[in-house]
mmCIF file of C-alpha atoms in Angstrom:
data_model
loop_
_atom_site.group_PDB
_atom_site.id
_atom_site.type_symbol
_atom_site.label_atom_id
_atom_site.label_comp_id
_atom_site.label_asym_id
_atom_site.label_seq_id
_atom_site.Cartn_x
_atom_site.Cartn_y
_atom_site.Cartn_z
ATOM 1 C CA UNK G 6 124.583 155.776 152.299
ATOM 2 C CA UNK G 7 122.965 154.460 155.457
ATOM 3 C CA UNK G 8 119.410 153.207 155.380
ATOM 4 C CA UNK G 9 116.716 155.824 155.790
ATOM 5 C CA UNK G 10 113.054 154.849 156.032
ATOM 6 C CA UNK G 11 110.798 156.191 153.296
ATOM 7 C CA UNK G 12 109.293 159.589 153.897
ATOM 8 C CA UNK G 13 105.645 160.156 153.273
ATOM 9 C CA UNK G 14 105.123 161.685 149.866
ATOM 10 C CA UNK G 15 103.687 165.116 149.335
ATOM 11 C CA UNK G 16 100.475 163.423 148.116
ATOM 12 C CA UNK G 17 100.064 161.597 151.419
ATOM 13 C CA UNK G 18 100.878 164.703 153.444
ATOM 14 C CA UNK G 19 98.402 166.737 151.378
ATOM 15 C CA UNK G 20 95.672 164.138 151.874
ATOM 16 C CA UNK G 21 96.215 164.122 155.619
ATOM 17 C CA UNK G 22 96.193 167.948 155.702
ATOM 18 C CA UNK G 23 92.963 168.081 153.689
ATOM 19 C CA UNK G 24 91.350 165.649 156.117
ATOM 20 C CA UNK G 25 92.173 168.029 158.957
ATOM 21 C CA UNK G 26 90.754 171.216 157.353
ATOM 22 C CA UNK G 27 87.254 170.787 158.726
ATOM 23 C CA UNK G 28 84.722 168.119 159.630
ATOM 24 C CA UNK G 29 82.934 168.281 156.242
ATOM 25 C CA UNK G 30 86.125 167.782 154.238
ATOM 26 C CA UNK G 31 87.152 164.940 156.545
ATOM 27 C CA UNK G 32 83.767 163.233 156.091
ATOM 28 C CA UNK G 33 83.979 163.566 152.296
ATOM 29 C CA UNK G 34 87.505 162.178 152.196
ATOM 30 C CA UNK G 35 86.719 159.307 154.554
ATOM 31 C CA UNK G 36 83.805 158.080 152.416
ATOM 32 C CA UNK G 37 85.749 158.389 149.129
ATOM 33 C CA UNK G 38 87.866 155.223 148.667
ATOM 34 C CA UNK G 39 89.700 156.512 145.586
ATOM 35 C CA UNK G 40 91.600 159.030 147.722
ATOM 36 C CA UNK G 41 93.094 156.263 149.845
ATOM 37 C CA UNK G 42 94.277 153.829 147.139
ATOM 38 C CA UNK G 43 97.737 155.351 146.766
ATOM 39 C CA UNK G 44 99.655 154.109 149.784
ATOM 40 C CA UNK G 45 103.155 155.017 150.863
ATOM 41 C CA UNK G 46 104.052 152.780 153.760
ATOM 42 C CA UNK G 47 105.158 155.214 156.428
ATOM 43 C CA UNK G 48 103.775 153.540 159.534
ATOM 44 C CA UNK G 49 101.857 150.360 160.281
ATOM 45 C CA UNK G 50 98.830 152.335 161.500
ATOM 46 C CA UNK G 51 98.806 154.450 158.362
ATOM 47 C CA UNK G 52 99.118 151.391 156.111
ATOM 48 C CA UNK G 53 96.193 149.691 157.837
ATOM 49 C CA UNK G 54 94.076 152.876 157.784
ATOM 50 C CA UNK G 55 94.689 153.474 154.073
ATOM 51 C CA UNK G 56 93.958 149.832 153.185
ATOM 52 C CA UNK G 57 90.693 149.981 155.135
ATOM 53 C CA UNK G 58 89.610 153.367 153.747
ATOM 54 C CA UNK G 59 90.464 152.402 150.164
ATOM 55 C CA UNK G 60 87.624 149.845 150.284
ATOM 56 C CA UNK G 61 87.522 148.229 146.806
ATOM 57 C CA UNK G 62 89.561 150.920 144.991
ATOM 58 C CA UNK G 63 92.617 149.904 142.978
ATOM 59 C CA UNK G 64 95.852 150.139 144.916
ATOM 60 C CA UNK G 65 99.196 151.711 144.227
ATOM 61 C CA UNK G 66 101.546 150.521 146.979
ATOM 62 C CA UNK G 67 105.028 151.671 147.918
ATOM 63 C CA UNK G 68 106.324 149.378 150.635
ATOM 64 C CA UNK G 69 109.721 149.105 152.269
ATOM 65 C CA UNK G 70 110.412 145.640 153.654
ATOM 66 C CA UNK G 71 112.576 147.023 156.484
ATOM 67 C CA UNK G 72 109.793 149.260 157.721
ATOM 68 C CA UNK G 73 107.380 146.324 157.516
ATOM 69 C CA UNK G 74 109.712 144.202 159.638
ATOM 70 C CA UNK G 75 110.089 147.008 162.198
ATOM 71 C CA UNK G 76 106.283 147.328 162.264
ATOM 72 C CA UNK G 77 105.852 143.537 162.664
ATOM 73 C CA UNK G 78 104.064 143.233 159.326
ATOM 74 C CA UNK G 79 104.431 139.976 157.401
ATOM 75 C CA UNK G 80 104.180 141.177 153.808
ATOM 76 C CA UNK G 81 103.669 137.678 152.416
ATOM 77 C CA UNK G 82 100.640 137.321 154.699
ATOM 78 C CA UNK G 83 99.271 140.826 154.167
ATOM 79 C CA UNK G 84 99.629 141.354 150.416
ATOM 80 C CA UNK G 85 97.791 138.289 149.014
ATOM 81 C CA UNK G 86 94.415 139.444 150.342
ATOM 82 C CA UNK G 87 94.843 142.764 148.488
ATOM 83 C CA UNK G 88 96.604 141.338 145.408
ATOM 84 C CA UNK G 89 93.600 141.467 143.019
ATOM 85 C CA UNK G 90 93.320 145.232 143.677
ATOM 86 C CA UNK G 91 97.019 146.051 143.232
ATOM 87 C CA UNK G 92 97.584 148.150 140.126
ATOM 88 C CA UNK G 93 101.152 149.190 140.994
ATOM 89 C CA UNK G 94 103.622 147.730 143.492
ATOM 90 C CA UNK G 95 106.895 149.426 144.362
ATOM 91 C CA UNK G 96 108.732 147.125 146.752
ATOM 92 C CA UNK G 97 112.015 147.989 148.457
ATOM 93 C CA UNK G 98 113.665 144.806 149.729
ATOM 94 C CA UNK G 99 116.863 143.873 151.527
ATOM 95 C CA UNK G 100 119.382 141.834 149.597
ATOM 96 C CA UNK G 101 119.059 139.072 152.208
ATOM 97 C CA UNK G 102 115.447 138.553 151.073
ATOM 98 C CA UNK G 103 116.778 136.716 148.047
ATOM 99 C CA UNK G 104 118.739 134.241 150.183
ATOM 100 C CA UNK G 105 115.731 132.242 151.298
ATOM 101 C CA UNK G 106 116.605 129.119 149.341
ATOM 102 C CA UNK G 107 114.835 127.698 146.324
ATOM 103 C CA UNK G 108 111.272 128.753 145.752
ATOM 104 C CA UNK G 109 108.964 128.800 142.780
ATOM 105 C CA UNK G 110 107.954 132.455 142.997
ATOM 106 C CA UNK G 111 109.523 135.596 144.435
ATOM 107 C CA UNK G 112 106.112 137.202 145.105
ATOM 108 C CA UNK G 113 103.457 134.542 145.604
ATOM 109 C CA UNK G 114 100.724 136.974 144.562
ATOM 110 C CA UNK G 115 97.887 136.500 142.126
ATOM 111 C CA UNK G 116 97.656 140.087 140.895
ATOM 112 C CA UNK G 117 95.852 139.903 137.559
ATOM 113 C CA UNK G 118 95.338 143.697 137.454
ATOM 114 C CA UNK G 119 98.918 144.730 138.179
ATOM 115 C CA UNK G 120 100.245 147.086 135.504
ATOM 116 C CA UNK G 121 103.546 148.118 137.096
ATOM 117 C CA UNK G 122 105.991 146.213 139.307
ATOM 118 C CA UNK G 123 109.143 147.776 140.707
ATOM 119 C CA UNK G 124 111.508 145.771 142.889
ATOM 120 C CA UNK G 125 114.374 147.738 144.409
ATOM 121 C CA UNK G 126 117.088 145.823 146.190
ATOM 122 C CA UNK G 127 119.164 147.643 148.763
ATOM 123 C CA UNK G 128 122.417 145.900 149.560
ATOM 124 C CA UNK G 129 123.204 148.247 152.433
ATOM 125 C CA UNK G 130 126.879 148.045 153.249
ATOM 126 C CA UNK G 131 127.161 144.425 152.135
ATOM 127 C CA UNK G 132 129.409 143.630 149.218
ATOM 128 C CA UNK G 133 127.444 141.677 146.670
ATOM 129 C CA UNK G 134 130.042 140.646 144.127
ATOM 130 C CA UNK G 135 129.014 138.325 141.312
ATOM 131 C CA UNK G 136 125.764 136.737 142.359
ATOM 132 C CA UNK G 137 124.148 134.271 139.996
ATOM 133 C CA UNK G 138 120.540 135.290 139.407
ATOM 134 C CA UNK G 139 117.860 132.776 140.322
ATOM 135 C CA UNK G 140 115.382 131.805 137.643
ATOM 136 C CA UNK G 141 111.987 132.192 139.300
ATOM 137 C CA UNK G 142 108.589 133.510 138.463
ATOM 138 C CA UNK G 143 108.275 137.050 139.760
ATOM 139 C CA UNK G 144 104.505 136.827 140.252
ATOM 140 C CA UNK G 145 102.163 133.868 140.443
ATOM 141 C CA UNK G 146 99.199 133.586 138.141
ATOM 142 C CA UNK G 147 98.088 135.944 135.404
ATOM 143 C CA UNK G 148 100.600 138.582 134.271
ATOM 144 C CA UNK G 149 99.022 139.699 131.019
ATOM 145 C CA UNK G 150 98.214 143.207 132.293
ATOM 146 C CA UNK G 151 101.781 143.937 133.428
ATOM 147 C CA UNK G 152 103.138 146.708 131.219
ATOM 148 C CA UNK G 153 106.151 147.907 133.229
ATOM 149 C CA UNK G 154 108.754 145.890 135.122
ATOM 150 C CA UNK G 155 111.760 147.376 136.911
ATOM 151 C CA UNK G 156 114.395 145.376 138.744
ATOM 152 C CA UNK G 157 116.657 147.980 140.336
ATOM 153 C CA UNK G 158 119.784 147.578 142.393
ATOM 154 C CA UNK G 159 121.257 144.119 142.825
ATOM 155 C CA UNK G 160 118.101 142.095 142.196
ATOM 156 C CA UNK G 161 119.360 138.555 141.619
ATOM 157 C CA UNK G 162 116.262 137.407 139.747
ATOM 158 C CA UNK G 163 115.853 136.207 136.215
ATOM 159 C CA UNK G 164 112.073 136.297 135.630
ATOM 160 C CA UNK G 165 110.667 133.217 133.943
ATOM 161 C CA UNK G 166 107.176 134.719 133.579
ATOM 162 C CA UNK G 167 105.699 135.451 130.181
ATOM 163 C CA UNK G 168 104.722 139.126 129.970
ATOM 164 C CA UNK G 169 102.784 139.483 126.683
ATOM 165 C CA UNK G 170 101.961 143.184 127.139
ATOM 166 C CA UNK G 171 105.217 144.409 128.670
ATOM 167 C CA UNK G 172 106.119 147.733 127.070
ATOM 168 C CA UNK G 173 108.637 149.064 129.594
ATOM 169 C CA UNK G 174 111.472 147.206 131.279
ATOM 170 C CA UNK G 175 114.286 148.600 133.404
ATOM 171 C CA UNK G 176 117.135 146.429 134.648
ATOM 172 C CA UNK G 177 119.899 147.866 136.751
#
């Protein structure tokens, strides 16, 4: 069907509701970074607020490239500074993102603590046909903690990384 931006999850809505219960609850939530480490990219302001409030907590990010573009966010500039904290990354990308010519890495991130990586490719209304996958590293640097890798949709990547602790893989 047609593209629909991601909706905030019930966890995000609950967190925002709890922060509005009373001043005391809001103060407690605002000084507790662990509450803010799970980020569903709904708006640019929310993404920035969650990243700031999460302080040094590990991050679980769900980001849609289309929403980032609409919000004027350059993901390849934003993500590297948070990469060491990323525990899980769920990235929804447009199929055109793979047509950027030869490159050594799809995600030039050094995320040594990442345990789960999900890349979803939305082709929209475009017909993909038989696309030869590109052999590239999916992540730069250390990947020994990665335990789950999912390439969903028409992801034309053939990972060349070595994933010594990978226990779950999903290819669609």
